[in-house]
mmCIF file of C-alpha atoms in Angstrom:
data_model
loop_
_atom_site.group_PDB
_atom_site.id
_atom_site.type_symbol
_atom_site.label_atom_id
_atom_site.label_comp_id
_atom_site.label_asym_id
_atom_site.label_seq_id
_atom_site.Cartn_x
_atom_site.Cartn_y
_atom_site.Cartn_z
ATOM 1 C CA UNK A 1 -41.964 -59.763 -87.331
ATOM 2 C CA UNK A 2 -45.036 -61.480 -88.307
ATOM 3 C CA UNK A 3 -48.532 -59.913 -87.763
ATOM 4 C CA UNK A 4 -50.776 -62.656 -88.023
ATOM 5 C CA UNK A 5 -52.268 -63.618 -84.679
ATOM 6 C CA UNK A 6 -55.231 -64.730 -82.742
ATOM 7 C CA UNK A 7 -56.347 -63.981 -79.328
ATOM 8 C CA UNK A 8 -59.977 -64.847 -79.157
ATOM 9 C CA UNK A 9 -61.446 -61.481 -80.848
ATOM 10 C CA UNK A 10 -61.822 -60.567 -84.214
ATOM 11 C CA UNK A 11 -60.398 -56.997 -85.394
ATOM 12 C CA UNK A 12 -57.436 -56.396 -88.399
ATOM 13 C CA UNK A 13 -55.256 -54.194 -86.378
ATOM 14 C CA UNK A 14 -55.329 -52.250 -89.662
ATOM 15 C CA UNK A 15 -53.296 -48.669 -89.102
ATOM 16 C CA UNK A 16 -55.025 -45.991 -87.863
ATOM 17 C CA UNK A 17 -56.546 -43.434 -90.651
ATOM 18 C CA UNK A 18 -53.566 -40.764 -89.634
ATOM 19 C CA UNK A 19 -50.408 -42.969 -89.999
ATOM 20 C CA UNK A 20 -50.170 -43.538 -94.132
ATOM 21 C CA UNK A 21 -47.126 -45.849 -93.925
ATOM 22 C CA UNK A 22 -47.757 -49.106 -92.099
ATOM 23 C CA UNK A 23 -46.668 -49.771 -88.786
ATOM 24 C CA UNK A 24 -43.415 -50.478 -87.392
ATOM 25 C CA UNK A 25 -42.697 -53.098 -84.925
ATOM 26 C CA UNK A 26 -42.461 -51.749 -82.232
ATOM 27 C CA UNK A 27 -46.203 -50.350 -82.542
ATOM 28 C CA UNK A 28 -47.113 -53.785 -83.334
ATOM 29 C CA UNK A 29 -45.784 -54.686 -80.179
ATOM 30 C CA UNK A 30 -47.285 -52.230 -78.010
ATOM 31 C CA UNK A 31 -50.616 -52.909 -79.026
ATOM 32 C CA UNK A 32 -50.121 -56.705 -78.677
ATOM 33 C CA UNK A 33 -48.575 -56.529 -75.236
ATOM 34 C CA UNK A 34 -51.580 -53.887 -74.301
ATOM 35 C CA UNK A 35 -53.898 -55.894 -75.866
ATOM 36 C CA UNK A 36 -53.129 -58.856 -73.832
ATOM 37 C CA UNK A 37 -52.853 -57.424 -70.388
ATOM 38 C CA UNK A 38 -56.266 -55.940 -71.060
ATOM 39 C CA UNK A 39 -57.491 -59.482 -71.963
ATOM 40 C CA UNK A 40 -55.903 -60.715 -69.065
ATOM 41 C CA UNK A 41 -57.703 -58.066 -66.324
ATOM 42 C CA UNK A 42 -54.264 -56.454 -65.450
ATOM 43 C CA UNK A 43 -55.679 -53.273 -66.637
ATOM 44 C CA UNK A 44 -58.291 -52.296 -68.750
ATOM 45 C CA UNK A 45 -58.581 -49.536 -71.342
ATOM 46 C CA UNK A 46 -60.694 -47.237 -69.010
ATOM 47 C CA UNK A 47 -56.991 -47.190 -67.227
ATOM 48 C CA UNK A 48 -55.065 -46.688 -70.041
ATOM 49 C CA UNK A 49 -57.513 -43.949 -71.437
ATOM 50 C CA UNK A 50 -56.848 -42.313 -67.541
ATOM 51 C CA UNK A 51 -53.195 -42.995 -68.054
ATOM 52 C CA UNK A 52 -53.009 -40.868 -71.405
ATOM 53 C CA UNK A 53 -55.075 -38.026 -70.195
ATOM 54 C CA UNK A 54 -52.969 -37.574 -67.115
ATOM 55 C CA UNK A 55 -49.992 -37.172 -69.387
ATOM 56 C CA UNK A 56 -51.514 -35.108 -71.441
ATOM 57 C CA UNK A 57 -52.490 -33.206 -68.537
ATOM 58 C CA UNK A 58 -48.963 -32.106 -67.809
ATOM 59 C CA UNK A 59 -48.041 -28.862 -68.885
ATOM 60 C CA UNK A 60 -45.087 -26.519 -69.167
ATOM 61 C CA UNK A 61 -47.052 -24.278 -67.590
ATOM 62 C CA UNK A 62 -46.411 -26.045 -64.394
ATOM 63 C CA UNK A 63 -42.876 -25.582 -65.068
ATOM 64 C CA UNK A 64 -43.556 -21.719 -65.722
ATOM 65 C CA UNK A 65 -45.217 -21.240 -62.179
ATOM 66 C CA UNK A 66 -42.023 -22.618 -60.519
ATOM 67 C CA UNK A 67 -39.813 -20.004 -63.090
ATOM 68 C CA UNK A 68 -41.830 -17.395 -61.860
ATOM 69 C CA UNK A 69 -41.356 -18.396 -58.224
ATOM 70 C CA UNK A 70 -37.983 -18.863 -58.394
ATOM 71 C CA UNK A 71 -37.548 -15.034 -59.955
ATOM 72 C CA UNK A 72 -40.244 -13.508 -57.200
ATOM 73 C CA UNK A 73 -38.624 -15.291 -54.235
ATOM 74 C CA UNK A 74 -34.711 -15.480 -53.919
ATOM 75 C CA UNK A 75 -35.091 -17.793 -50.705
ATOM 76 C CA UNK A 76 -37.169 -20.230 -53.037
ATOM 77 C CA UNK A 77 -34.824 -20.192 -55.825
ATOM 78 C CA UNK A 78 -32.404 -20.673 -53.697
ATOM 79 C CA UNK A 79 -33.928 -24.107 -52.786
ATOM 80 C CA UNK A 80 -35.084 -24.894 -55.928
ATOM 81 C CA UNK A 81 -31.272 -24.950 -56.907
ATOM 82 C CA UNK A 82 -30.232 -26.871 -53.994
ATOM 83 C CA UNK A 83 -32.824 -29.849 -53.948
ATOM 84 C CA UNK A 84 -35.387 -29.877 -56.618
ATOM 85 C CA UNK A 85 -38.076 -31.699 -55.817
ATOM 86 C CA UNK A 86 -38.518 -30.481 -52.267
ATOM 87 C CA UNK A 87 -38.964 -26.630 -53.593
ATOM 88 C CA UNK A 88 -41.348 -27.893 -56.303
ATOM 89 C CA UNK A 89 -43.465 -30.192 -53.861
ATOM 90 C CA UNK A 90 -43.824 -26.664 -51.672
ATOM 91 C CA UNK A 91 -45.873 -25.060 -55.193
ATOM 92 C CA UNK A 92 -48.497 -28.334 -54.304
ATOM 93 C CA UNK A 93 -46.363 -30.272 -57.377
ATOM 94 C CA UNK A 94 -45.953 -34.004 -57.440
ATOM 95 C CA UNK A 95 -43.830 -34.692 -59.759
ATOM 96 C CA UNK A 96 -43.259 -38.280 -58.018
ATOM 97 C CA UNK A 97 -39.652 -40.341 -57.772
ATOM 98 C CA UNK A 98 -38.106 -37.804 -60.126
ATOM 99 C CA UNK A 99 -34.682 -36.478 -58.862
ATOM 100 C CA UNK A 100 -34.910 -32.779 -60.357
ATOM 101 C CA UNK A 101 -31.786 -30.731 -60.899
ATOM 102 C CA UNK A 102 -32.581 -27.070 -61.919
ATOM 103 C CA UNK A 103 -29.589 -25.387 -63.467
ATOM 104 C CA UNK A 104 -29.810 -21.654 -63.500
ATOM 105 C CA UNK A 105 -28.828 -19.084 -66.219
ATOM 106 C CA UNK A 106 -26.770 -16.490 -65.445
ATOM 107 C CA UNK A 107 -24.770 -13.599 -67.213
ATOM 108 C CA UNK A 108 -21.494 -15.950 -67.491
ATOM 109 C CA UNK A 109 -23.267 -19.155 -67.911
ATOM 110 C CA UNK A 110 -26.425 -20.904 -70.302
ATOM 111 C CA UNK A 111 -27.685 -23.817 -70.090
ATOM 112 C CA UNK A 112 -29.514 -26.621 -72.648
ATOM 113 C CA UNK A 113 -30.890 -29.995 -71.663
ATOM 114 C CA UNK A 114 -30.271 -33.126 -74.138
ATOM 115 C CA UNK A 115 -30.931 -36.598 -73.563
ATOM 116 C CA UNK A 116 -28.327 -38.414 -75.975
ATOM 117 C CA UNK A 117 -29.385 -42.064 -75.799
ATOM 118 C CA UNK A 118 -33.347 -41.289 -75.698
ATOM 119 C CA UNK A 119 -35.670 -38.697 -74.510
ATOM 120 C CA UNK A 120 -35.475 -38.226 -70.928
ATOM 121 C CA UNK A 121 -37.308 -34.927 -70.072
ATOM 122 C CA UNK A 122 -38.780 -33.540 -67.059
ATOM 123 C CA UNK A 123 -42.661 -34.642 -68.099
ATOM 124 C CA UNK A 124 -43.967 -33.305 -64.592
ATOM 125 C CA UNK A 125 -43.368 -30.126 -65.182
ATOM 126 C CA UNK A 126 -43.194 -29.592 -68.698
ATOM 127 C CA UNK A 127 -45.493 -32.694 -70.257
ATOM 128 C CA UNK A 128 -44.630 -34.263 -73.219
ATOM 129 C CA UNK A 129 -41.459 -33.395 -74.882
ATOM 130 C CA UNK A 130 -41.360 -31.442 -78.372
ATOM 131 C CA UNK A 131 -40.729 -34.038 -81.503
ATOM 132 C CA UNK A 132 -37.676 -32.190 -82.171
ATOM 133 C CA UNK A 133 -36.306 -32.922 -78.569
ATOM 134 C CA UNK A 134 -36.527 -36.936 -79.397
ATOM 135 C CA UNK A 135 -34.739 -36.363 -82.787
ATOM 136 C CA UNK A 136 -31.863 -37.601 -84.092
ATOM 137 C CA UNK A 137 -30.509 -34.435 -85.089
ATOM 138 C CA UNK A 138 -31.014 -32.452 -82.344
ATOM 139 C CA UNK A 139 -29.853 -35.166 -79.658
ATOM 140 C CA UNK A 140 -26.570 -35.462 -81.471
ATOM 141 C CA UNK A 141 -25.983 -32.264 -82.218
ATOM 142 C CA UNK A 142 -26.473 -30.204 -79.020
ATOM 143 C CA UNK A 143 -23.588 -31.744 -77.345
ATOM 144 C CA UNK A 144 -21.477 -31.147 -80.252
ATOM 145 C CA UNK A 145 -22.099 -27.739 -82.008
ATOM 146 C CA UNK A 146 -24.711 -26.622 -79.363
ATOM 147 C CA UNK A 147 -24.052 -22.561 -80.600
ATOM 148 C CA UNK A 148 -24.572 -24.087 -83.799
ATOM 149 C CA UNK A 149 -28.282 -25.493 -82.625
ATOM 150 C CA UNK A 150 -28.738 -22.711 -80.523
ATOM 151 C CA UNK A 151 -28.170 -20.443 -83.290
ATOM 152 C CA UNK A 152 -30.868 -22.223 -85.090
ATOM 153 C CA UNK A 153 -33.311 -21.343 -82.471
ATOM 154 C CA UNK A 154 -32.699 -17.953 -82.826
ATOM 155 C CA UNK A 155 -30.791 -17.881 -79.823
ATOM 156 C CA UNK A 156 -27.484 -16.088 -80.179
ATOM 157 C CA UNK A 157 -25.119 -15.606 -77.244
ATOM 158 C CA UNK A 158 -21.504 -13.724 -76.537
ATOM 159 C CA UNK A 159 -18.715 -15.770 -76.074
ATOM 160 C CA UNK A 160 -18.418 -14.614 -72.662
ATOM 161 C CA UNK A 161 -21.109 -16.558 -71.822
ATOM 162 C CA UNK A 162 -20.438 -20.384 -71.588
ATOM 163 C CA UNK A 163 -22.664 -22.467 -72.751
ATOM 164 C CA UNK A 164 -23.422 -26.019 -70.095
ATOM 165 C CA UNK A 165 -24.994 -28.730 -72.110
ATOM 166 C CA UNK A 166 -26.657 -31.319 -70.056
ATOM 167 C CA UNK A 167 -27.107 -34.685 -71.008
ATOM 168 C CA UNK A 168 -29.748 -36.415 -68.926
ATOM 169 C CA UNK A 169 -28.060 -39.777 -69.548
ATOM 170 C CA UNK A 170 -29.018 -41.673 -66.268
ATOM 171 C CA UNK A 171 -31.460 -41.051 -63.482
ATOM 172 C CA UNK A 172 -32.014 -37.286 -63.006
ATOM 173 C CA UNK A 173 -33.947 -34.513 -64.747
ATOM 174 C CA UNK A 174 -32.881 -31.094 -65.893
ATOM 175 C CA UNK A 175 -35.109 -27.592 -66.138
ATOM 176 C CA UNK A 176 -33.273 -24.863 -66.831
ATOM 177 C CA UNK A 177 -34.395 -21.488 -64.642
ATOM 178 C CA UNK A 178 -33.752 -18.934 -67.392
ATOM 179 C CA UNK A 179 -32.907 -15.172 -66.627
ATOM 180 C CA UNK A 180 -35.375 -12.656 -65.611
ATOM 181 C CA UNK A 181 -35.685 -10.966 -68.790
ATOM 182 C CA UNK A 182 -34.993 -7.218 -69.096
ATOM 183 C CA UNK A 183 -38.036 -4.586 -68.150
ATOM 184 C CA UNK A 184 -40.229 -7.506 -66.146
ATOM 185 C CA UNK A 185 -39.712 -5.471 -62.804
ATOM 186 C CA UNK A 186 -42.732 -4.916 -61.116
ATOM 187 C CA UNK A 187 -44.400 -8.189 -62.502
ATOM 188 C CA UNK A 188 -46.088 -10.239 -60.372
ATOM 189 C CA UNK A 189 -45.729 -14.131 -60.307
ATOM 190 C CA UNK A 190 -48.798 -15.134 -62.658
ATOM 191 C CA UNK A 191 -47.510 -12.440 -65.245
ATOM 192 C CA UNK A 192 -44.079 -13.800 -64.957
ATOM 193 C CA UNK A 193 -45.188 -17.257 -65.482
ATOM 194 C CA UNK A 194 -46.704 -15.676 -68.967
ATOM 195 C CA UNK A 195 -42.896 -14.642 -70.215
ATOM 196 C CA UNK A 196 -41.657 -17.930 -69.661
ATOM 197 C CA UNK A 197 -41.800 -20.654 -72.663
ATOM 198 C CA UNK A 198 -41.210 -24.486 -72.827
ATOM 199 C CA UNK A 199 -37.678 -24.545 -74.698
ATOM 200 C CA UNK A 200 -36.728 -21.261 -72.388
ATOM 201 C CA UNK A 201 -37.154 -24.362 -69.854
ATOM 202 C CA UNK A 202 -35.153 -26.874 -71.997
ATOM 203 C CA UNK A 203 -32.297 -23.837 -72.700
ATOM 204 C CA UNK A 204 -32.435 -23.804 -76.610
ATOM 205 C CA UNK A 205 -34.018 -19.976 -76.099
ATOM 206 C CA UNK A 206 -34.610 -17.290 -73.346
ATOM 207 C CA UNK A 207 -38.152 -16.206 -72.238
ATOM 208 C CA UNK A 208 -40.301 -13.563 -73.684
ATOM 209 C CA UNK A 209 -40.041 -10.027 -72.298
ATOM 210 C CA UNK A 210 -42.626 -7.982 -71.392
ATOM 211 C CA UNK A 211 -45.016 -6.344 -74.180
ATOM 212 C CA UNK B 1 -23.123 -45.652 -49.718
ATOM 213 C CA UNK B 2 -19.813 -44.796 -50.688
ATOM 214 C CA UNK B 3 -18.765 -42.795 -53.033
ATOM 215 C CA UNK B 4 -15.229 -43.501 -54.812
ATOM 216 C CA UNK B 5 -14.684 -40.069 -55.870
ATOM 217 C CA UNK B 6 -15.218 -36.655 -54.210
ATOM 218 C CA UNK B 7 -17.052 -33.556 -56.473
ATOM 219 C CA UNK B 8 -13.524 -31.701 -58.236
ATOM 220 C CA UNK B 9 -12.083 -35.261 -58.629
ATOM 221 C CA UNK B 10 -10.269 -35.994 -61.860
ATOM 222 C CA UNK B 11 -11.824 -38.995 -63.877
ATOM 223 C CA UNK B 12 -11.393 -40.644 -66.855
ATOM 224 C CA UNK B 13 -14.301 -43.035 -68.177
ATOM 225 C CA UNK B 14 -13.434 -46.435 -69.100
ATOM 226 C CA UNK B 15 -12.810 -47.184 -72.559
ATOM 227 C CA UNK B 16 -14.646 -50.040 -73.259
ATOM 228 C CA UNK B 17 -17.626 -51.576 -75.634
ATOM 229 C CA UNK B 18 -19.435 -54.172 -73.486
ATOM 230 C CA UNK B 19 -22.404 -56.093 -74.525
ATOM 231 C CA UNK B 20 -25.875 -55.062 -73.920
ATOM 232 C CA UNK B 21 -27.890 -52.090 -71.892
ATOM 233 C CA UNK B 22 -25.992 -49.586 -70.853
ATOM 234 C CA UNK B 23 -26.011 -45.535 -70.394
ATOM 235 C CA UNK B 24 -22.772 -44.560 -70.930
ATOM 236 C CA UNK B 25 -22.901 -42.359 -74.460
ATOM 237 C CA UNK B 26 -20.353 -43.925 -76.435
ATOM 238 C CA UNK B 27 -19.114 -39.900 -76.988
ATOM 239 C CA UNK B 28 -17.482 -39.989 -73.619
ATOM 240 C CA UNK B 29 -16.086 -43.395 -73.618
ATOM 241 C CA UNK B 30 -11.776 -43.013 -72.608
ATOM 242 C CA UNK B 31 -12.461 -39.203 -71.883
ATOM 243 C CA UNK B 32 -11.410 -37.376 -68.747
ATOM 244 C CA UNK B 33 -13.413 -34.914 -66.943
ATOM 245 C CA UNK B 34 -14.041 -33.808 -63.228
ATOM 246 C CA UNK B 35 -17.087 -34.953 -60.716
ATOM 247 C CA UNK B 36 -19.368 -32.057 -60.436
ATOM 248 C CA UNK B 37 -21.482 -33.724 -57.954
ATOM 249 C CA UNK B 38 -22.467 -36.846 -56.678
ATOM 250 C CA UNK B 39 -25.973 -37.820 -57.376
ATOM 251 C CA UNK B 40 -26.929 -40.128 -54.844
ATOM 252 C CA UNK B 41 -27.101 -43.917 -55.411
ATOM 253 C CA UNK B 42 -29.292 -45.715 -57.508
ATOM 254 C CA UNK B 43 -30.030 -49.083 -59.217
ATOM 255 C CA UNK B 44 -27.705 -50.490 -62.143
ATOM 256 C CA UNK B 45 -29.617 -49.787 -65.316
ATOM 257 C CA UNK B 46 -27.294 -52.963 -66.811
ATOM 258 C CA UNK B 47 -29.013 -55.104 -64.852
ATOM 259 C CA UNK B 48 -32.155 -53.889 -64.691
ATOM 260 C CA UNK B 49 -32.710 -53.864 -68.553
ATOM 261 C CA UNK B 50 -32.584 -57.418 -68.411
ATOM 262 C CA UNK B 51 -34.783 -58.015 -65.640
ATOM 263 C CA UNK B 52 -32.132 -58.085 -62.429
ATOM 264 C CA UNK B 53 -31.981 -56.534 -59.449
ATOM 265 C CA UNK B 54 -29.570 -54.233 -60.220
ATOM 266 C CA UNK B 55 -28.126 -53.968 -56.737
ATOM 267 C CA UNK B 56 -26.283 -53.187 -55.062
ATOM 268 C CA UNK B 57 -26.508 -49.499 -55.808
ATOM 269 C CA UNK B 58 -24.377 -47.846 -57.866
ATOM 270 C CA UNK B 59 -23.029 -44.045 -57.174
ATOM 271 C CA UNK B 60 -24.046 -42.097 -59.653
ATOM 272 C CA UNK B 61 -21.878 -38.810 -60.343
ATOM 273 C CA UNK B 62 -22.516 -36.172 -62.406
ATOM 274 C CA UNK B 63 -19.033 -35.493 -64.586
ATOM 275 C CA UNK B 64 -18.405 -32.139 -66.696
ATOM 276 C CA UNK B 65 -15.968 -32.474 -69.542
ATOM 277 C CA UNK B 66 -14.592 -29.783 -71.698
ATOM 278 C CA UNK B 67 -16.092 -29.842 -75.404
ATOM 279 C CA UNK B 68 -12.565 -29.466 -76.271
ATOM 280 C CA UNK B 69 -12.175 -32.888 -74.454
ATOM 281 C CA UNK B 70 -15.196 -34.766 -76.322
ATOM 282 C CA UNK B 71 -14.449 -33.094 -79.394
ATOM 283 C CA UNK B 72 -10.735 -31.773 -80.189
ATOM 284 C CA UNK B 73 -11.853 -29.866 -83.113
ATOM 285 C CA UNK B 74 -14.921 -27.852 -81.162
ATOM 286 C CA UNK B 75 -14.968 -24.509 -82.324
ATOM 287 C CA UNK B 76 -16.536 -22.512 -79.597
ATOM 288 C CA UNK B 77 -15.216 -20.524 -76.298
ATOM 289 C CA UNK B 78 -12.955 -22.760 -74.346
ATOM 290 C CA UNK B 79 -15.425 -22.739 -71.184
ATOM 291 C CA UNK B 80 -18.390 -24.396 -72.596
ATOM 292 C CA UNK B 81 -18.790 -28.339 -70.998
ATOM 293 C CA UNK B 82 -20.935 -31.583 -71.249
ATOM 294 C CA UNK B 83 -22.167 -32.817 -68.241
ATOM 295 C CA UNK B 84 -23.027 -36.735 -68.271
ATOM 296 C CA UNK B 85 -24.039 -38.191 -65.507
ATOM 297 C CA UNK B 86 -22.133 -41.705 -65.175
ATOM 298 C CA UNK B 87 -22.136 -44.783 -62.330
ATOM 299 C CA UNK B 88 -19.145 -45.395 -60.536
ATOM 300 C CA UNK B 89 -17.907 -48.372 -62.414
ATOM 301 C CA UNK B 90 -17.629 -45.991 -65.655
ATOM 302 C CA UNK B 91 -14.976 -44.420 -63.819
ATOM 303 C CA UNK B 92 -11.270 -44.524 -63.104
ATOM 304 C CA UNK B 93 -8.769 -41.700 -61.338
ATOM 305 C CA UNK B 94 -7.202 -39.677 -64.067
ATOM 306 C CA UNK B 95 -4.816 -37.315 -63.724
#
C-alpha cells in the first residue's frame, strides 16, 4: 500500500515516538480515512478526542457494581440472568444496543468468555479489553484446552465442575457473575464490588476474597 | 420472526467454505450440537460487511456443543461445552 499522498496540508505522517517498527496498513488507513472526514466537516478531532475519552471512561468497575448487586440481591440476579440489559439499565447503566447475556458460576458449572474471530467484549461494563483477550493464542486456545488456559491463570478447578466456554461469535455479549467467594458474608455492596476483578468477569479466574 | 428450531433441538452446522464475511468459526463447521436458546433476530452480518441490508432478519441461536464434538481428542471432563452463537441458515436438523 503506498503512503505517498496529498490532501491539501503538509505533515509526514511519520510514526508516533512509541511505535519503533513502522506502521502497518491498516493504521495507515485509519488515519487517512479519519483524516479525511475531519477535512470534510463530518467530524472533527474535538469529537474524536470526546470519542476516546468516553471509552476510556469505561471501567470494569462498572461491571463490579452489577457483581456485587447481583450477590446482595437474589431478586436482581435473578433478572440480571434472565434479560441483561434491563437489570443493568436499573444500576443507572447505559450500556446502549448491546444484547447482554450474564452466565453465572456455580459449584457444578464455570464459565470463560472468548471471541474466536475478533474481540467482541462487553466494553460497557468492563472498558477496553486486556491485550491478551485480542490474542491469537488465547482466542484459539480457550475453546480448545480452556483447563489448559485456565490453568495458566492460576485458576485450577475439579473435574466436577464443567467448564462453559463462550464464544461471542455474533451479536451478543457475555459477563460472567462469578461466585460469592468464601468468608464475604456480611459485606456490603461497595465492599463486594472491591473482591471482584476484570478477568473474574471474563471467567479465566475467580474474585478476590476478603482480607 | 420465526424460528426454525426450538431451544433442546438437535443441529448440525453446515459444512461449507463460502466466499467472503461471515461468523461462523470454521471450528464448528459439519458439527452437531443442541440450541440452547434463541437469541432473537438480527441483521445478516454477510450482507452487511459488504454494505447490504442484510434483511430480512436472521434467527440467531445460541448452540452448545460438546468439546468432545469440536475436538475428538479433548482431554478434559466429558461435560465441558462451546457455545457459538450461529444464524439460522448455519443450521440443519441433526439427529
Amino acid at each position: 500500500m503506498s503512503v505517498e499522498h496529498s490532501h491539501g496540508h503538509d505533515h509526514d505522517h511519520a510514526p508516533p515516538p512509541d511505535q519503533d517498527g513502522p506502521w502497518s496498513d491498516y493504521q495507515y488507513l485509519e488515519t487517512a480515512v479519519r483524516e479525511l472526514l475531519i477535512e470534510k466537516g463530518i467530524f472533527s478531532n474535538d469529537d474524536v478526542r470526546r470519542m476516546i475519552e468516553r471509552m476510556d471512561s469505561r471501567s470494569p468497575a462498572r461491571g463490579a457494581q452489577v457483581v456485587a448487586k447481583a450477590w446482595s440481591d437474589p431478586a436482581f440476579k435473578d433478572r440480571l440472568l434472565a434479560d441483561g440489559r434491563g437489570a443493568v439499565e436499573e444500576l443507572g447503566i447505559d450500556i446502549e444496543p448491546v444484547r447482554l447475556i450474564v452466565v453465572e458460576n456455580t459449584a457444578a458449572e464455570h464459565n470463560m468468555v472468548v471471541c474466536t474471530l475478533c474481540s467482541c467484549y462487553p466494553r460497557n461494563l468492563l472498558g477496553l479489553p486486556p491485550d491478551w483477550y485480542k490474542a491469537r493464542a488465547y482466542r484459539s486456545r480457550a475453546v480448545r484446552e480452556p483447563r489448559a488456559v485456565l490453568a495458566e491463570f492460576g485458576t485450577e478447578l475439579p473435574d466436577g465442575v464443567a467448564v462453559r466456554v463462550h464464544d461471542s461469535t455474533a451479536d451478543m455479549r457475555y459477563m460472567v457473575l462469578p461466585r460469592r467467594p468464601d468468608g464475604s458474608e456480611g459485606l456490603g455492596e461497595a465492599e463486594l464490588a472491591d473482591l471482584v476483578t476484570r478477568d473474574s468477569m471474563i471467567g479465566v479466574s475467580l474474585p478476590k476474597t476478603p482480607a | 420472526m420465526t424460528a426454525r428450531f426450538e431451544p433442546g433441538a438437535a443441529v448440525r452446522v453446515r459444512l461449507d467454505d463460502p466466499k467472503g464475511h461471515c461468523r461462523t468459526p470454521h471450528y464448528c463447521r459439519g458439527r452437531s450440537g443442541v440450541v440452547e436458546r434463541i437469541c432473537g433476530a438480527f441483521r445478516d452480518p454477510e450482507e452487511l460487511a459488504y454494505g447490504g441490508e442484510g434483511l430480512p432478519k436472521q434467527p440467531l441461536y445460541r448452540v452448545r456443543f460438546a468439546q468432545a464434538e469440536l475436538w475428538p481428542d479433548y482431554a478434559g471432563p466429558a461435560g465441558d461445552c462451546v457455545e457459538i452463537e450461529i444464524y439460522e441458515h448455519w443450521l440443519e436438523a441433526a439427529g
